[in-house]
Short mmCIF file of C-alpha atoms in Angstrom, two decimals:
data_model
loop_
_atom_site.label_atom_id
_atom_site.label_comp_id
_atom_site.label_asym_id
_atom_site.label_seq_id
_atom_site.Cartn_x
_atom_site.Cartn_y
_atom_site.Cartn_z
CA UNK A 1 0.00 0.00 0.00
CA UNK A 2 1.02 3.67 -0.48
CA UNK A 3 1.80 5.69 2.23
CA UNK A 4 2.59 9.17 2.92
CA UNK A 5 5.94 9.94 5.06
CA UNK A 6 6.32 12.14 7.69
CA UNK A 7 8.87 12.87 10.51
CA UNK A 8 8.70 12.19 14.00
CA UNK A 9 9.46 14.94 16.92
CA UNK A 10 9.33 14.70 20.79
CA UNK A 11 8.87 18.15 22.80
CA UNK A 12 11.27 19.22 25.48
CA UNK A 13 10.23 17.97 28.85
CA UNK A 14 12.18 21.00 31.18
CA UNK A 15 11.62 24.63 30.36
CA UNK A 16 11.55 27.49 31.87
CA UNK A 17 8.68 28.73 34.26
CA UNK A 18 7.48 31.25 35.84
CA UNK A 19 8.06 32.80 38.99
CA UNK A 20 9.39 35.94 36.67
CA UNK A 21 8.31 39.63 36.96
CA UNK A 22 8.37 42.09 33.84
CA UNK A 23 10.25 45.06 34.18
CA UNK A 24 11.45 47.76 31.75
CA UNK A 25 14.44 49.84 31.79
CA UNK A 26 16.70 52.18 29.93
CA UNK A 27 17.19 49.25 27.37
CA UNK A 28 13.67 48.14 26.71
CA UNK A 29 11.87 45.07 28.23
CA UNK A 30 13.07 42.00 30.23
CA UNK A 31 11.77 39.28 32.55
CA UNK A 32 13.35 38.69 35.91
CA UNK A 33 13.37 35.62 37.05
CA UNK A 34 14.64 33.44 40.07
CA UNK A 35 17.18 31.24 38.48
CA UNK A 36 15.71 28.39 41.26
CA UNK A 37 12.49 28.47 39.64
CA UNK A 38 14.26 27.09 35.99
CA UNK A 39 15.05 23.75 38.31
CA UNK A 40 12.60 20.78 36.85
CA UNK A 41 10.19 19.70 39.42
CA UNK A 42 8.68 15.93 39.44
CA UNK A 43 5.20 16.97 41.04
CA UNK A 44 2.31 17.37 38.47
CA UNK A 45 0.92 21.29 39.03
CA UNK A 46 -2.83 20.78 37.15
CA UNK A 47 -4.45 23.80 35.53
CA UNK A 48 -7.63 25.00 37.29
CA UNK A 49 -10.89 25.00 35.85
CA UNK A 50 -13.33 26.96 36.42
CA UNK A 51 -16.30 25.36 38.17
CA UNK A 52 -18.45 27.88 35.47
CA UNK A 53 -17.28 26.44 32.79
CA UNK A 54 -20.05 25.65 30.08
CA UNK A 55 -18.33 23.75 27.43
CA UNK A 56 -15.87 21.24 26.66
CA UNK A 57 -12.54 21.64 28.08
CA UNK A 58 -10.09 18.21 27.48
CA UNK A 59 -6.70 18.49 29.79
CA UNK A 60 -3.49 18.78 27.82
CA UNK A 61 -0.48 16.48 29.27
CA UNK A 62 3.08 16.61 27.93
CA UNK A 63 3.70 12.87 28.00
CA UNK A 64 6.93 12.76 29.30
CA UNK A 65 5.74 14.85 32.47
CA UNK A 66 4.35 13.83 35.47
CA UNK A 67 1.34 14.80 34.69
CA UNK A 68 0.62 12.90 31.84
CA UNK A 69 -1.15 9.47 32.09
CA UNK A 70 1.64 7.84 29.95
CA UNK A 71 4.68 8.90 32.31
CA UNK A 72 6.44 5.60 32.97
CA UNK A 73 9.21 5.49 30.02
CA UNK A 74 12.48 7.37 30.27
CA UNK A 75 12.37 10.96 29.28
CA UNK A 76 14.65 11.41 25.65
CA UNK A 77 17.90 12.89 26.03
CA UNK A 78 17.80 17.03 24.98
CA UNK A 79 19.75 15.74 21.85
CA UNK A 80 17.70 13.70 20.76
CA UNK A 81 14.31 15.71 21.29
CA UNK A 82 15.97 18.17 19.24
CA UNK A 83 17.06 15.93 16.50
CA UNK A 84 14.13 14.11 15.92
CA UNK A 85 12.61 17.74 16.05
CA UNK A 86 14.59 18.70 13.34
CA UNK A 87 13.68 15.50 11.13
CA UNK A 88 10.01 16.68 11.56
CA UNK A 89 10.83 20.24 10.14
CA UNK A 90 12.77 18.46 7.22
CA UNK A 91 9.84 16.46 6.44
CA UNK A 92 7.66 19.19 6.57
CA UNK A 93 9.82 21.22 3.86
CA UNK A 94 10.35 17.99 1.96
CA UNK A 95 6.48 17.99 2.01
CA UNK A 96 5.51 21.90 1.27
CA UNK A 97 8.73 21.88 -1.50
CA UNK A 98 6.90 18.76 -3.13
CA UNK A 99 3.57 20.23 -3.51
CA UNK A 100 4.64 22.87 -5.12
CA UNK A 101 6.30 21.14 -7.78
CA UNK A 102 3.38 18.99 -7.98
CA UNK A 103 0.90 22.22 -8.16
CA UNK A 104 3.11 23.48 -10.78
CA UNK A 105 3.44 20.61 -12.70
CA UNK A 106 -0.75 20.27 -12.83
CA UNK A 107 -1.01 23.52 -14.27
CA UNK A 108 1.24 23.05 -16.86
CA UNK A 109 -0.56 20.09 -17.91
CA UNK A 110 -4.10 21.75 -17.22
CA UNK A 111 -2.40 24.04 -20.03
CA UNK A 112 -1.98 21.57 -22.29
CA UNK A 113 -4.68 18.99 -21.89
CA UNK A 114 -7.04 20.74 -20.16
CA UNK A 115 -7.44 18.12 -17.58
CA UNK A 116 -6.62 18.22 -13.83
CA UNK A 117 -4.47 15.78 -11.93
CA UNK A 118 -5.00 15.34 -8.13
CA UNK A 119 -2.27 16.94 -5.99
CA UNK A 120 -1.64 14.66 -3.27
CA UNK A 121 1.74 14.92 -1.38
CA UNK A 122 4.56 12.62 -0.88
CA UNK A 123 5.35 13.11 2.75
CA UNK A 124 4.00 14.45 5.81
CA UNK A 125 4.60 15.48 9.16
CA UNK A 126 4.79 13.13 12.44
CA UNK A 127 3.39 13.75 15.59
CA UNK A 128 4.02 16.21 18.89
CA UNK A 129 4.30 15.64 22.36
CA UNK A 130 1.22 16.81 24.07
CA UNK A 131 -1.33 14.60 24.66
CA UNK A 132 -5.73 14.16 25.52
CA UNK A 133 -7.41 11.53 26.64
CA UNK A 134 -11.18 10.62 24.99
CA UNK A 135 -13.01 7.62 24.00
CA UNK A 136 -13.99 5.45 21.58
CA UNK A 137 -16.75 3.41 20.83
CA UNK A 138 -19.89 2.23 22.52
CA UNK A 139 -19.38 1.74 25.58
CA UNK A 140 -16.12 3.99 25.25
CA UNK A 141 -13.11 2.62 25.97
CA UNK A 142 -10.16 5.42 27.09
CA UNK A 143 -7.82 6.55 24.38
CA UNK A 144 -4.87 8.77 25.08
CA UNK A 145 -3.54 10.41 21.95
CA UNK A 146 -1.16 13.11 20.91
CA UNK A 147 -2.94 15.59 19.09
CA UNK A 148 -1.76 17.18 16.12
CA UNK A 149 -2.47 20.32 13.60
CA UNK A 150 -0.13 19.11 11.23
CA UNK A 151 -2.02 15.94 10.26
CA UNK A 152 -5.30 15.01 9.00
CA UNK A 153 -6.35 11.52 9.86
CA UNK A 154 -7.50 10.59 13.38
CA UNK A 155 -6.04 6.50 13.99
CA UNK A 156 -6.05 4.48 17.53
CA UNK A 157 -4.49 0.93 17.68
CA UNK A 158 -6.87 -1.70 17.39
CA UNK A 159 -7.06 -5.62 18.02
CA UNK A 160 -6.40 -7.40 16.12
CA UNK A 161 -2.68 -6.60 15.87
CA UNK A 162 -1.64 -8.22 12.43
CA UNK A 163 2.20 -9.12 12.89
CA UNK A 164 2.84 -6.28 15.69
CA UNK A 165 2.01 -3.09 17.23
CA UNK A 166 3.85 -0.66 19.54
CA UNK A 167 3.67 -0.94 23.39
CA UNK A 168 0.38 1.41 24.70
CA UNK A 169 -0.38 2.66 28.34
CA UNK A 170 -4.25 1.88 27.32
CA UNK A 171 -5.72 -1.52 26.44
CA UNK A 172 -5.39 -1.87 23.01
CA UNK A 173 -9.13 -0.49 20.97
CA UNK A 174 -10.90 -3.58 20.47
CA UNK A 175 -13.47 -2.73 17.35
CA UNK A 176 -15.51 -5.86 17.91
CA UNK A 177 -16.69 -5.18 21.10
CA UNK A 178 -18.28 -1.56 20.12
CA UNK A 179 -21.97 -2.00 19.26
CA UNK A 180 -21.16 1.29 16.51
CA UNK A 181 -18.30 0.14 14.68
CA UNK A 182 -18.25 -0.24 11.38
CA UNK A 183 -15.85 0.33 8.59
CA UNK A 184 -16.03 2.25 5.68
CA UNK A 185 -16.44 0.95 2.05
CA UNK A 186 -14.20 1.88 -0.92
CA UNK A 187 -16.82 3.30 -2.94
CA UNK A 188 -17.36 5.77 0.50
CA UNK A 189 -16.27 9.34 -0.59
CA UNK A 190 -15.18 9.21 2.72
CA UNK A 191 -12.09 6.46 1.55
CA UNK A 192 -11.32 8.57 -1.15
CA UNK A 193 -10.71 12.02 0.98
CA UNK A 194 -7.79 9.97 2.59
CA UNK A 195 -4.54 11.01 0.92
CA UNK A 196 -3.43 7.23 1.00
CA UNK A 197 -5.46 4.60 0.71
CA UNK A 198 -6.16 0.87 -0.74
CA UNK A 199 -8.74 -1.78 -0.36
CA UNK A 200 -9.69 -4.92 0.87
CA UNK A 201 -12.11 -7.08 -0.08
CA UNK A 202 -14.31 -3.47 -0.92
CA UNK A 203 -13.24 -2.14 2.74
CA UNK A 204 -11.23 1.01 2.87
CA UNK A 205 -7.71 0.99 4.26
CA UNK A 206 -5.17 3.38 5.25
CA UNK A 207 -1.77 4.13 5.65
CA UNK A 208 0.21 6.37 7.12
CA UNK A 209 4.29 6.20 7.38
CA UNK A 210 6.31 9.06 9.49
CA UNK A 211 9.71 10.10 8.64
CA UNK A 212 11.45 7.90 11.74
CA UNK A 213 9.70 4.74 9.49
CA UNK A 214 7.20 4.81 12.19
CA UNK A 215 3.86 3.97 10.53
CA UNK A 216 0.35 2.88 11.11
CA UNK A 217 -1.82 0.89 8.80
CA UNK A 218 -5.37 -0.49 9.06
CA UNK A 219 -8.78 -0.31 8.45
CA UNK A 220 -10.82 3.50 7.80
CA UNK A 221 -13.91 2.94 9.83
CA UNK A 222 -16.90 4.85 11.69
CA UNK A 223 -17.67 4.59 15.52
CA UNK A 224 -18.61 6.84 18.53
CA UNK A 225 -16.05 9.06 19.39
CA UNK A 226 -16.99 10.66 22.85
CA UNK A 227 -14.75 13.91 24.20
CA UNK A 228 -17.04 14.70 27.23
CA UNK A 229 -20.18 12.80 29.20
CA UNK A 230 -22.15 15.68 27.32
CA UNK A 231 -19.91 15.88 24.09
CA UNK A 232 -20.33 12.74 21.87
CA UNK A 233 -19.63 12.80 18.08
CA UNK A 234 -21.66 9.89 16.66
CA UNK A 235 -19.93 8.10 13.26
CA UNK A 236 -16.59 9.54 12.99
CA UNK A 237 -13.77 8.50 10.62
CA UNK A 238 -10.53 7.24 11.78
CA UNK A 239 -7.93 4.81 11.23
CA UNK A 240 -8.20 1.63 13.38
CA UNK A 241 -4.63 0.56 13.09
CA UNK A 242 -3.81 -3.30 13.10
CA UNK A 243 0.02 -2.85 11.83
CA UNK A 244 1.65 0.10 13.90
CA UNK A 245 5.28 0.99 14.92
CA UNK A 246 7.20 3.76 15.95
CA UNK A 247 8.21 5.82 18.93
CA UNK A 248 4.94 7.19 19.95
CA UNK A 249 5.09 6.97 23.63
CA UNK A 250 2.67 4.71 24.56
CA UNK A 251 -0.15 6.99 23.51
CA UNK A 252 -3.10 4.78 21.68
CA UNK A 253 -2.74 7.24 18.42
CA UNK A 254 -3.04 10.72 16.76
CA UNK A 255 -5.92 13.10 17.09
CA UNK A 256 -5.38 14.81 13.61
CA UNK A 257 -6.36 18.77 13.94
CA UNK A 258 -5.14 19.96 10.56
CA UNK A 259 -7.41 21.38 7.42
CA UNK A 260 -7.87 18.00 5.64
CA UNK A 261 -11.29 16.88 4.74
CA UNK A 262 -11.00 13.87 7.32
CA UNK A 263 -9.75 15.81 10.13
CA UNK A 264 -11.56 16.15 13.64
CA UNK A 265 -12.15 19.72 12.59
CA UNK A 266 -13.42 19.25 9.45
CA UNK A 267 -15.77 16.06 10.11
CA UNK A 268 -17.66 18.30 13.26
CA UNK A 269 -17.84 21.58 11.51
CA UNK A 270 -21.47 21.52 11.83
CA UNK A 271 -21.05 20.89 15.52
CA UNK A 272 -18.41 23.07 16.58
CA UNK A 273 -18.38 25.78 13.72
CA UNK A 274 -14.14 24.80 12.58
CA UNK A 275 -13.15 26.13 15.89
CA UNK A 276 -10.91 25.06 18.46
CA UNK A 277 -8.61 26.09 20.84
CA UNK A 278 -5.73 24.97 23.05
CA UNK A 279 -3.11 25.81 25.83
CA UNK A 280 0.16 24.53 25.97
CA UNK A 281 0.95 24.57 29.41
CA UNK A 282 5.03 26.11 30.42
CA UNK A 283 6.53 23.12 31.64
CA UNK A 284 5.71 19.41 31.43
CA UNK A 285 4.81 19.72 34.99
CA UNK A 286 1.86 21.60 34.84
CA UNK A 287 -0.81 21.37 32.20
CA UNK A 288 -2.86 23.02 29.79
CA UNK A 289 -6.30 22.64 27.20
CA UNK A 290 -8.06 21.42 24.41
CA UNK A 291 -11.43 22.77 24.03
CA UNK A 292 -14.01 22.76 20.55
CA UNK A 293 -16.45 25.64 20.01
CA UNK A 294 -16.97 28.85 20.13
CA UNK A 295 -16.96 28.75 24.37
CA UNK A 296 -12.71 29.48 24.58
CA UNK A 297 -12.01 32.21 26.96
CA UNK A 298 -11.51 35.06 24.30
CA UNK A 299 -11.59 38.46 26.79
CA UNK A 300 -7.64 38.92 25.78
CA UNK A 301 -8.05 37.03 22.32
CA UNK A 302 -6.04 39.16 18.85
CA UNK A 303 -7.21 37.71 15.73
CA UNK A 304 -4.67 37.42 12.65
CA UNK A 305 -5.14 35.76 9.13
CA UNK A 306 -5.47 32.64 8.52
CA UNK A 307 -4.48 31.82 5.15
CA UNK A 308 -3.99 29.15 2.76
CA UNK A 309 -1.78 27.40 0.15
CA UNK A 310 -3.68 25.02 -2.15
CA UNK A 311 -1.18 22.66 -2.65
CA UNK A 312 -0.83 22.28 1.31
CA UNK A 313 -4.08 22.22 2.58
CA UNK A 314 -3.37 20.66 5.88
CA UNK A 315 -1.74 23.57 7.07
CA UNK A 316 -2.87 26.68 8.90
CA UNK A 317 -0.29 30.06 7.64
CA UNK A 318 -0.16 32.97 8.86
CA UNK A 319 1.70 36.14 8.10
CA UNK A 320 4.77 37.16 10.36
CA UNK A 321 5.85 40.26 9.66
CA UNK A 322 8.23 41.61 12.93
CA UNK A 323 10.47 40.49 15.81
CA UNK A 324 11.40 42.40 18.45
CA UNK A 325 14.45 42.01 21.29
CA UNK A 326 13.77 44.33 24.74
CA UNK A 327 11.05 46.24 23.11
CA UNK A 328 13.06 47.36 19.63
CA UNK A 329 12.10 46.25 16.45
CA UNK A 330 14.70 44.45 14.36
CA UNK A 331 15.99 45.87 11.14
CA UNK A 332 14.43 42.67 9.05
CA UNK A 333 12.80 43.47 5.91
CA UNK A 334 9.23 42.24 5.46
CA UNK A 335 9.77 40.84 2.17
CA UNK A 336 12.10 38.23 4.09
CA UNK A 337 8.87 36.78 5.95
CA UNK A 338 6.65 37.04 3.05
CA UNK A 339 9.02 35.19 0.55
CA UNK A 340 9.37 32.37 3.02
CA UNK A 341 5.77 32.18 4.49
CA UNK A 342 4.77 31.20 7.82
CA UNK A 343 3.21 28.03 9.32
CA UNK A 344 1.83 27.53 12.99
CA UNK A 345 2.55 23.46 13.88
CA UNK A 346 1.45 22.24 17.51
CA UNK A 347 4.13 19.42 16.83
CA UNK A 348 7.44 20.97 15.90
CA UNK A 349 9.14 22.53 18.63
CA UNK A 350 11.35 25.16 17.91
CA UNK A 351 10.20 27.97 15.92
CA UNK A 352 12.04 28.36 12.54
CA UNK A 353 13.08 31.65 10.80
CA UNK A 354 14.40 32.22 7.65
CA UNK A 355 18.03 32.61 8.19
CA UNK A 356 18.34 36.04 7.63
CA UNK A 357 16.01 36.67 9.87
CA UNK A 358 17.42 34.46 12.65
CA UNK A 359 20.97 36.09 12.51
CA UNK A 360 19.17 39.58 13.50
CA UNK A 361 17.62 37.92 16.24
CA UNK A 362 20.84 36.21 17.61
CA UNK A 363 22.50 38.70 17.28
CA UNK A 364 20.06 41.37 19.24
CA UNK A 365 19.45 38.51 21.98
CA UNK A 366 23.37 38.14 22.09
CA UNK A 367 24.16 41.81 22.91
CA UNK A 368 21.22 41.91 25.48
CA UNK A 369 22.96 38.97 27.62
CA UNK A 370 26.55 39.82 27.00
CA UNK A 371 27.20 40.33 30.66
CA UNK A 372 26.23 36.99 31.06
CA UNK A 373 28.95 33.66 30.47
CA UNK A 374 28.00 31.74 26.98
CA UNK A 375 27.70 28.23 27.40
CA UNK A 376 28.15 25.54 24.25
CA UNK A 377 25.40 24.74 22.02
CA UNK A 378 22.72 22.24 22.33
CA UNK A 379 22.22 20.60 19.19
CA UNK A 380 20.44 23.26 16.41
CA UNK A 381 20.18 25.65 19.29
CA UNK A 382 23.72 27.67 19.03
CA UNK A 383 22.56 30.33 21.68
CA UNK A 384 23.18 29.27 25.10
CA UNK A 385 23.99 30.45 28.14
CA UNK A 386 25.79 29.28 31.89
CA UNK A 387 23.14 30.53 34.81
CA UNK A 388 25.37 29.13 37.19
CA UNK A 389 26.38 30.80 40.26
CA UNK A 390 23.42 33.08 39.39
CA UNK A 391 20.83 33.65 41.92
CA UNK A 392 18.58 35.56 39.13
CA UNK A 393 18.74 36.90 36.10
CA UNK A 394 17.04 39.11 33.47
CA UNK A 395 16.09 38.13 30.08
CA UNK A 396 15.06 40.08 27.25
CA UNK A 397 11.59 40.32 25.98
CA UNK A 398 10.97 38.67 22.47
CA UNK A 399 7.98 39.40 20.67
CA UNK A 400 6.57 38.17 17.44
CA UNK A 401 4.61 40.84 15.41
CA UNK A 402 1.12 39.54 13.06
CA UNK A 403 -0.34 40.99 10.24
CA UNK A 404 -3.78 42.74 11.51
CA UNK A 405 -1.72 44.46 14.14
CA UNK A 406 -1.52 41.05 16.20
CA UNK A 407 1.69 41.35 18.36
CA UNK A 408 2.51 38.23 20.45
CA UNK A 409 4.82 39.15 23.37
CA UNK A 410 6.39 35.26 24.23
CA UNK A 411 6.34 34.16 27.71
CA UNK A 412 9.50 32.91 29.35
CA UNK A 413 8.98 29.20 28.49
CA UNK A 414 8.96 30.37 25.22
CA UNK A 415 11.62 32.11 24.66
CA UNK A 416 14.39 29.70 26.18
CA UNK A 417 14.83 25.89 25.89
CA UNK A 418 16.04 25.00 29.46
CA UNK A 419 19.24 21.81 28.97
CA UNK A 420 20.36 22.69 32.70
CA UNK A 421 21.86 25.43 34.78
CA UNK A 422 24.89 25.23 32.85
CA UNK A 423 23.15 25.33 29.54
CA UNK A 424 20.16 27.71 28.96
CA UNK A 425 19.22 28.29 24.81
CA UNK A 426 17.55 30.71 23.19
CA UNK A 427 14.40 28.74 21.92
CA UNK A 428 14.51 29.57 18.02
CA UNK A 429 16.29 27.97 15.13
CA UNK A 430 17.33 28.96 11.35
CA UNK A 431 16.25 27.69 8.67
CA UNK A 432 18.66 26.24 5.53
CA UNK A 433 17.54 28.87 3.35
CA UNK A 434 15.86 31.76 3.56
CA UNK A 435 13.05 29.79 1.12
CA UNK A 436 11.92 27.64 3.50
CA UNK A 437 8.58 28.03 5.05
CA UNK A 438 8.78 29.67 8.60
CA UNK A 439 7.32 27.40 11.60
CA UNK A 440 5.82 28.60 14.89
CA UNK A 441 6.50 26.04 16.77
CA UNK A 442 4.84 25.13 20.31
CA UNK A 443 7.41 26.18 22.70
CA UNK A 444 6.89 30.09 21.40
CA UNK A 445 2.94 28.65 22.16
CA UNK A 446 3.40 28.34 25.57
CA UNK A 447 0.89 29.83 28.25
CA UNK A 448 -0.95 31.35 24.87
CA UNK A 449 -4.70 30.69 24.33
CA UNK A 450 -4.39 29.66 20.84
CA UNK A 451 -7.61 29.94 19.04
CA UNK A 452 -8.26 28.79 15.78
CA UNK A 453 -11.31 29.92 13.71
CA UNK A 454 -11.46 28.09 10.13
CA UNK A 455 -15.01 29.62 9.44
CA UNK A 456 -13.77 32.62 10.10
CA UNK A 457 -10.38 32.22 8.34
CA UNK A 458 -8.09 34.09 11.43
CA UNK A 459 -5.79 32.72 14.45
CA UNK A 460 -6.11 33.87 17.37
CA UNK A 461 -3.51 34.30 20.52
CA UNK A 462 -4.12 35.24 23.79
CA UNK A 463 -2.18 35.79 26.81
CA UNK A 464 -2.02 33.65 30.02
CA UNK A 465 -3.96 31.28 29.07
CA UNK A 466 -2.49 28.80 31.41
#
């Protein structure tokens, strides 16, 4: 069977929180902090809810925290999160350079022939750290998946496991004992909105592959899928997965939030409008949200563009078009941003820049901490600094500026990746070329209420979420 490919990435377990004040001086903006308060705890700090609260609100867990109901596997070495972070960005360029060939390609041939060929791309992105837990089938049965806006398809494990599947904290999804189960036939329009996908014996299949050779393959098939006691979606698509393997942390599956016409987004549009929101919460200690609707907490809320490239549809862009260091604005031309473009991806972890603009930024962030000692890098991050021996210390403001006026002034956690005391990074990365597509990645998400509105085309961000 086909498959697509994509590229695996695990988030960073330790960064920085929180007991910071703001303060501004004679050289623009900076946060405070208590060096102690950088130290990793091991003691789950959960997000309150309010009591008020009259929708659907799903905790968010990193799953290598304590918080997290999959916490029993050794947390990845820094090096390696940040590797197989940067095999997920490569597989997402691999995948936005490819459609555009592709798109380019079609329209030479429309041209010619006046016929259209289907665009459908040849990789696509793996999954993210953060984690919810919801149910499937009738009665439900627990699922705890990582949810991602860079992929489509929604897919669980399920018995029974044809030659092998990965090690799960849940029991493994078993479709025969769901009273609503059923799978989907290849004549369904619904088998042939997957981007990959083959038959058996007239029942629709799927496949997807992840750039680590992780992969899932199985059945495309219909059941209850049930986020809340008051929150059931009745028949919805997804992958029940009888040949899996990869790294995924003993989470049951993916929870795909991207654009696709089989995404959780797209299938309850008439339900929740195409809006959802989350909050990544600072440190894998503590947690954050997932909620669906138009009930996100949106007093603070600035809206930006969402736009669109045709031959990516998955993806949600948006246009950055600033960055600022202690309150100044950087000398970066706008046509930098706007050549590259801009993606927002819950599952890639560093934020990318176009190299150009990256070097402004290092080298503003550089002159802001030059009283402090430099420390060696940590992996792609090449700005790093030694805390030790430091009882506090002050760190420059970064802020992202949106078209529509939208200016997003990072929190702590996400503006450094925290290694140790003796290695402290600043939490962005360059890009090979200044033509690759930008990523916001989801430590520069941090503590934001992110809203997304597809009905309403615009992205939303607002401040102290949790």
């Amino acid at each position: 069977m086909a498959s697509l490919s994509l590229s695996s990435s695990i988030l960073p377990m330790l960064m920085v929180v929180l007991m910071c004040s703001h303060v501004r001086g004679e050289q623009g903006s900076y946060h405070k902090i208590n060096i102690h308060s950088l130290l990793p705890t091991k003691v789950c700090s959960s997000f309150e809810e309010s009591a008020s609260l009259n929708f659907t609100r799903l905790k968010v867990t990193h799953r290598h925290g304590p918080c997290a109901p999959l916490h029993s596997h050794p947390t990845p070495l820094h090096e390696q999160i940040l590797e197989e972070d940067q095999s997920r960005v490569d597989s997402l360029h691999r995948r936005i350079a490819a459609a555009a060939t592709s798109a380019k390609l079609d329209r030479q041939r429309n041209s010619q022939v006046g016929s259209k060929i289907p665009v459908r791309p040849g990789s696509s992105v793996s999954t993210g750290n953060y984690v919810v837990t919801v149910g499937f089938g009738t009665p439900k049965r627990d699922q705890t998946v990582i949810f991602d806006t860079g992929s489509d398809i929604t897919w669980i494990q399920c018995q029974p496991c044809v030659a092998y599947c990965y090690e799960q904290r849940d029991p493994i999804f078993n479709p025969s004992a769901s009273s609503t189960y059923a799978n989907i036939s290849c004549s369904s329009t619904d088998c042939s909105d997957l981007d990959t996908s083959g038959c058996s014996s007239s029942t629709c299949l799927y496949g997807v592959q992840y750039g680590d050779n992780s992969f899932s393959i199985g059945f495309f098939a219909r059941d209850t899928l049930t986020l809340s006691p008051t929150d059931v979606i009745p028949k919805f698509p997804f992958g029940c997965g009888e040949r899996n393997r990869g790294l995924f942390g003993k989470a049951a599956g993916l929870m795909g939030l991207g654009r696709g016409k089989v995404s959780l987004v797209t299938q309850t549009y008439q339900k929740y409008g195409g809006v959802f929101a989350y909050c990544l919460p600072p440190t894998s200690s503590s947690t954050g949200y997932l909620t669906f609707g138009a009930g996100y907490p949106s007093s603070n809320v600035k809206f930006t563009p969402m736009l669109t490239d045709a031959s990516t549809p998955t993806f949600y862009y948006l246009s950055l078009m600033a960055i600022s260091v202690a309150g100044q604005r950087l000398p970066i031309s706008a046509k930098v941003f706007n050549d590259a473009g801009t993606i927002i991806d819950s599952g890639t972890v560093i934020t990318r820049l176009p190299p150009t603009a990256y070097s402004a930024l290092r080298s503003a962030f550089r002159q802001a901490m030059s009283s402090y000692k430099t420390a060696s890098a940590l992996s792609i991050l090449d700005t790093c600094y030694d805390f030790t021996g430091h009882s506090t210390v002050s760190i420059p403001t970064v802020a992202l500026q949106f078209s529509g006026g939208v200016t997003m002034e990072l929190d702590l956690s996400g503006t450094l990746y925290f290694g140790s005391q003796s290695q402290v990074c600043l939490a962005f990365a360059a890009n090979g070329d200044d033509s690759d597509v930008g990523i916001l990645g989801n430590v520069q998400q941090k503590t934001f209420n992110v809203v997304y509105d597809v009905s309403k085309k615009v992205i939303g961000f607002g401040p102290g979420g949790c």
